[in-house]
mmCIF file of C-alpha atoms in Angstrom:
data_model
loop_
_atom_site.group_PDB
_atom_site.id
_atom_site.type_symbol
_atom_site.label_atom_id
_atom_site.label_comp_id
_atom_site.label_asym_id
_atom_site.label_seq_id
_atom_site.Cartn_x
_atom_site.Cartn_y
_atom_site.Cartn_z
ATOM 1 C CA MET A 1 194.006 13.922 133.368
ATOM 2 C CA ASN A 2 195.976 17.132 133.478
ATOM 3 C CA PRO A 3 196.337 18.630 130.002
ATOM 4 C CA LEU A 4 199.556 17.879 128.178
ATOM 5 C CA SER A 5 201.692 20.803 127.022
ATOM 6 C CA LEU A 6 201.974 20.911 123.246
ATOM 7 C CA ASP A 7 204.864 23.353 123.564
ATOM 8 C CA ARG A 8 206.876 20.844 125.586
ATOM 9 C CA ILE A 9 205.935 17.978 123.237
ATOM 10 C CA ASN A 10 206.927 19.984 120.179
ATOM 11 C CA ALA A 11 210.171 21.098 121.794
ATOM 12 C CA LYS A 12 211.244 17.431 121.658
ATOM 13 C CA ALA A 13 209.208 15.818 118.888
ATOM 14 C CA PRO A 14 210.773 15.736 115.410
ATOM 15 C CA TYR A 15 207.300 15.922 113.838
ATOM 16 C CA GLN A 16 204.929 18.800 114.606
ATOM 17 C CA VAL A 17 202.179 17.527 116.932
ATOM 18 C CA SER A 18 198.733 19.125 117.142
ATOM 19 C CA VAL A 19 195.664 18.280 119.208
ATOM 20 C CA SER A 20 192.310 18.039 117.492
ATOM 21 C CA ALA A 21 189.766 20.158 119.346
ATOM 22 C CA GLU A 22 187.036 17.826 118.140
ATOM 23 C CA LYS A 23 188.567 14.511 119.217
ATOM 24 C CA GLY A 24 191.404 15.340 121.598
ATOM 25 C CA TYR A 25 193.788 13.065 119.669
ATOM 26 C CA PHE A 26 197.441 13.947 119.241
ATOM 27 C CA ASP A 27 198.021 14.152 115.488
ATOM 28 C CA PHE A 28 201.127 14.373 113.345
ATOM 29 C CA ASP A 29 202.177 13.730 109.762
ATOM 30 C CA THR A 30 205.438 12.100 108.711
ATOM 31 C CA TRP A 31 207.741 13.384 105.981
ATOM 32 C CA GLN A 32 206.253 10.663 103.755
ATOM 33 C CA GLY A 33 202.787 12.095 104.322
ATOM 34 C CA VAL A 34 201.510 9.333 106.609
ATOM 35 C CA SER A 35 199.108 10.709 109.220
ATOM 36 C CA TYR A 36 199.266 9.397 112.790
ATOM 37 C CA SER A 37 196.850 9.815 115.694
ATOM 38 C CA ILE A 38 197.564 9.004 119.325
ATOM 39 C CA SER A 39 194.744 8.621 121.854
ATOM 40 C CA LEU A 40 194.754 8.516 125.649
ATOM 41 C CA THR A 41 191.511 7.020 126.953
ATOM 42 C CA GLU A 42 190.613 7.121 130.647
ATOM 43 C CA GLU A 43 189.991 3.603 131.973
ATOM 44 C CA PHE A 44 189.781 2.774 135.710
ATOM 45 C CA GLU A 45 191.793 3.126 138.870
ATOM 46 C CA LEU A 46 194.663 0.743 139.452
ATOM 47 C CA GLY A 47 196.026 0.786 142.982
ATOM 48 C CA GLY A 48 194.322 4.132 143.613
ATOM 49 C CA CYS A 49 195.726 5.762 140.482
ATOM 50 C CA MET A 50 193.848 6.445 137.234
ATOM 51 C CA SER A 51 194.938 4.476 134.169
ATOM 52 C CA TYR A 52 194.896 5.659 130.553
ATOM 53 C CA GLN A 53 194.926 3.382 127.547
ATOM 54 C CA ILE A 54 197.178 4.563 124.738
ATOM 55 C CA GLY A 55 196.093 4.004 121.140
ATOM 56 C CA VAL A 56 198.311 4.479 118.089
ATOM 57 C CA ARG A 57 196.871 4.475 114.581
ATOM 58 C CA ASN A 58 198.071 5.599 111.195
ATOM 59 C CA ALA A 59 196.158 6.351 108.055
ATOM 60 C CA ASN A 60 196.996 3.199 106.175
ATOM 61 C CA ASN A 61 198.348 0.930 108.925
ATOM 62 C CA LYS A 62 201.890 1.099 107.618
ATOM 63 C CA HIS A 63 204.635 -0.559 109.656
ATOM 64 C CA GLY A 64 206.626 2.606 110.347
ATOM 65 C CA SER A 65 209.785 1.060 111.772
ATOM 66 C CA PHE A 66 211.897 2.570 108.986
ATOM 67 C CA ASP A 67 211.293 6.069 110.302
ATOM 68 C CA PRO A 68 212.833 6.686 113.769
ATOM 69 C CA LYS A 69 211.127 10.083 113.960
ATOM 70 C CA ILE A 70 207.746 8.375 114.473
ATOM 71 C CA ARG A 71 209.014 6.631 117.595
ATOM 72 C CA GLU A 72 210.691 9.826 118.842
ATOM 73 C CA THR A 73 207.463 11.778 118.385
ATOM 74 C CA ILE A 74 205.406 9.190 120.290
ATOM 75 C CA ILE A 75 208.045 9.142 123.051
ATOM 76 C CA ALA A 76 207.802 12.946 123.344
ATOM 77 C CA ILE A 77 204.041 12.545 123.955
ATOM 78 C CA LEU A 78 204.629 9.778 126.532
ATOM 79 C CA GLU A 79 207.236 11.844 128.380
ATOM 80 C CA GLU A 80 204.823 14.759 128.576
ATOM 81 C CA PHE A 81 202.063 12.418 129.788
ATOM 82 C CA PHE A 82 204.230 11.374 132.731
ATOM 83 C CA ARG A 83 205.578 14.890 133.291
ATOM 84 C CA SER A 84 202.052 16.299 133.693
ATOM 85 C CA ASN A 85 200.373 13.321 135.377
ATOM 86 C CA GLN A 86 201.105 10.726 138.014
ATOM 87 C CA ASN A 87 198.996 8.176 136.218
ATOM 88 C CA VAL A 88 199.296 4.710 134.754
ATOM 89 C CA LEU A 89 199.765 4.164 131.035
ATOM 90 C CA LEU A 90 198.096 1.034 129.662
ATOM 91 C CA TYR A 91 198.610 -0.655 126.320
ATOM 92 C CA VAL A 92 196.423 -3.444 124.936
ATOM 93 C CA CYS A 93 196.905 -5.395 121.737
ATOM 94 C CA ASP A 94 194.942 -8.183 120.171
ATOM 95 C CA THR A 95 197.276 -11.165 119.839
ATOM 96 C CA SER A 96 194.776 -13.180 117.859
ATOM 97 C CA ASP A 97 194.792 -10.644 115.012
ATOM 98 C CA GLN A 98 197.558 -11.892 112.702
ATOM 99 C CA ARG A 99 197.299 -8.855 110.424
ATOM 100 C CA GLU A 100 198.317 -6.518 113.235
ATOM 101 C CA GLU A 101 201.052 -8.701 114.678
ATOM 102 C CA ALA A 102 204.078 -6.882 113.200
ATOM 103 C CA ARG A 103 202.668 -3.479 114.120
ATOM 104 C CA ASN A 104 201.876 -4.644 117.662
ATOM 105 C CA ARG A 105 205.357 -6.107 118.121
ATOM 106 C CA LEU A 106 206.854 -2.799 117.040
ATOM 107 C CA PHE A 107 204.771 -0.716 119.460
ATOM 108 C CA ILE A 108 205.502 -3.115 122.334
ATOM 109 C CA LYS A 109 209.213 -2.780 121.585
ATOM 110 C CA TRP A 110 208.925 1.019 121.584
ATOM 111 C CA PHE A 111 207.104 1.039 124.933
ATOM 112 C CA ARG A 112 209.582 -1.436 126.443
ATOM 113 C CA ASP A 113 212.538 0.623 125.243
ATOM 114 C CA PHE A 114 210.906 3.793 126.563
ATOM 115 C CA ALA A 115 210.339 2.328 130.040
ATOM 116 C CA VAL A 116 213.963 2.325 131.220
ATOM 117 C CA PRO A 117 214.069 0.560 134.599
ATOM 118 C CA GLU A 118 215.864 3.481 136.271
ATOM 119 C CA GLN A 119 212.782 5.628 135.706
ATOM 120 C CA TYR A 120 209.780 3.382 134.984
ATOM 121 C CA SER A 121 208.246 0.068 135.972
ATOM 122 C CA PHE A 122 206.945 -2.039 133.098
ATOM 123 C CA CYS A 123 204.581 -4.964 133.742
ATOM 124 C CA SER A 124 202.918 -7.113 131.090
ATOM 125 C CA ALA A 125 200.423 -9.949 130.948
ATOM 126 C CA ASP A 126 198.708 -12.227 128.443
ATOM 127 C CA THR A 127 195.009 -12.801 128.955
ATOM 128 C CA VAL A 128 192.098 -14.472 127.242
ATOM 129 C CA VAL A 129 188.786 -12.599 127.241
ATOM 130 C CA GLU A 130 185.765 -14.254 125.686
ATOM 131 C CA GLY A 131 187.964 -16.508 123.588
ATOM 132 C CA GLU A 132 190.205 -13.716 122.257
ATOM 133 C CA GLY A 133 193.864 -13.393 123.239
ATOM 134 C CA PHE A 134 195.253 -10.065 124.412
ATOM 135 C CA TYR A 135 198.653 -8.778 125.436
ATOM 136 C CA THR A 136 198.566 -5.918 127.918
ATOM 137 C CA ALA A 137 201.239 -3.807 129.517
ATOM 138 C CA ILE A 138 201.396 -0.951 132.002
ATOM 139 C CA ILE A 139 204.043 1.689 132.511
ATOM 140 C CA VAL A 140 204.308 3.535 135.827
ATOM 141 C CA GLU A 141 206.923 5.986 137.038
ATOM 142 C CA ASN A 142 209.084 4.563 139.807
ATOM 143 C CA THR A 143 208.475 7.760 141.791
ATOM 144 C CA ASN A 144 204.695 7.168 141.839
ATOM 145 C CA PRO A 145 203.735 6.843 145.538
ATOM 146 C CA HIS A 146 201.151 4.169 144.597
ATOM 147 C CA LEU A 147 203.636 2.087 142.584
ATOM 148 C CA GLU A 148 203.432 -1.107 144.646
ATOM 149 C CA ALA A 149 199.622 -0.960 144.937
ATOM 150 C CA ILE A 150 199.336 -0.389 141.156
ATOM 151 C CA LYS A 151 201.592 -3.345 140.341
ATOM 152 C CA GLN A 152 199.729 -5.559 142.807
ATOM 153 C CA ASP A 153 196.311 -4.514 141.471
ATOM 154 C CA TYR A 154 197.388 -5.109 137.862
ATOM 155 C CA ALA A 155 198.948 -8.478 138.711
ATOM 156 C CA MET A 156 195.754 -9.613 140.458
ATOM 157 C CA MET A 157 193.623 -8.398 137.566
ATOM 158 C CA ALA A 158 195.810 -10.237 135.057
ATOM 159 C CA GLU A 159 196.042 -13.382 137.164
ATOM 160 C CA LYS A 160 192.261 -13.808 137.234
ATOM 161 C CA LEU A 161 192.169 -14.116 133.468
ATOM 162 C CA SER A 162 195.642 -15.435 132.738
ATOM 163 C CA LYS A 163 196.222 -17.852 129.909
ATOM 164 C CA MET B 1 189.999 -3.775 147.171
ATOM 165 C CA GLU B 2 189.758 -7.478 146.465
ATOM 166 C CA ILE B 3 189.877 -8.108 142.710
ATOM 167 C CA THR B 4 187.364 -10.832 142.053
ATOM 168 C CA LYS B 5 187.206 -12.662 138.751
ATOM 169 C CA GLU B 6 184.037 -10.690 137.962
ATOM 170 C CA ILE B 7 185.729 -7.317 138.545
ATOM 171 C CA ALA B 8 188.754 -8.430 136.519
ATOM 172 C CA LEU B 9 186.514 -9.518 133.663
ATOM 173 C CA GLN B 10 184.596 -6.208 133.750
ATOM 174 C CA ARG B 11 187.870 -4.285 133.565
ATOM 175 C CA TRP B 12 189.235 -6.334 130.671
ATOM 176 C CA GLN B 13 185.940 -6.020 128.821
ATOM 177 C CA LYS B 14 186.033 -2.236 129.266
ATOM 178 C CA LEU B 15 189.637 -2.066 128.028
ATOM 179 C CA ILE B 16 188.836 -4.098 124.942
ATOM 180 C CA ALA B 17 185.570 -2.303 124.187
ATOM 181 C CA ASP B 18 187.330 1.080 124.523
ATOM 182 C CA LYS B 19 190.197 -0.128 122.353
ATOM 183 C CA LYS B 20 187.848 -1.218 119.549
ATOM 184 C CA ARG B 21 185.652 1.893 119.808
ATOM 185 C CA VAL B 22 188.573 4.351 119.850
ATOM 186 C CA GLU B 23 190.462 2.573 117.066
ATOM 187 C CA LYS B 24 187.379 2.704 114.836
ATOM 188 C CA ASP B 25 186.919 6.395 115.639
ATOM 189 C CA MET B 26 190.601 7.125 115.006
ATOM 190 C CA ASP B 27 190.495 5.324 111.659
ATOM 191 C CA GLU B 28 187.526 7.479 110.626
ATOM 192 C CA TRP B 29 189.282 10.585 111.908
ATOM 193 C CA LEU B 30 192.457 9.718 109.983
ATOM 194 C CA ALA B 31 190.461 9.032 106.828
ATOM 195 C CA SER B 32 188.788 12.445 107.117
ATOM 196 C CA ARG B 33 192.181 14.106 107.628
ATOM 197 C CA MET B 34 193.549 12.355 104.534
ATOM 198 C CA SER B 35 190.538 13.327 102.422
ATOM 199 C CA LYS B 36 190.913 16.991 103.467
ATOM 200 C CA LYS B 37 194.559 16.832 102.384
ATOM 201 C CA VAL B 38 193.561 15.507 98.959
ATOM 202 C CA VAL B 39 190.976 18.296 98.585
ATOM 203 C CA THR B 40 193.395 21.041 99.607
ATOM 204 C CA ALA B 41 196.404 19.613 97.697
#
């Protein structure tokens, strides 16, 4: 993955984002003192294009919907991801974990809202792996030359383990 | 490349294993960040 520009992220993000040299996570703190970390983990090729799984965690698993600056900061990181890379963004959440349901719903909404159809393709699927239910989604830029192959690859992958 | 059920399963297993591993690591990382804040506050 090409490195993301912190300058460009911070030019847009309402909260100051830093990258931990030790972990490579994108970190920020909210005005209420809640610490967030965002991860981008390399996964596998989809349609000839590398995919990265995004992870979002906060220090005490608060809901966070009350603070629009959190969403805006995460969006600034996503925009920079796509600006610097022609890759696939992947999100996975555990649908069998009731405790995380509200948080998951919120993040899915943020990613859906981010992926405006004029600019991005958004595909999602529900799967069952070893008895556990998962919701997954990918976001790809419409200008990605591998777009159709990526969507086809993801659809086939999801279909094999669909609910 | 033909996506067989075996390949699909391997991919999903990797996604889920990475998700669990990274989330655990991030939780530890966040906890260490919070504890440093308490010390320096």
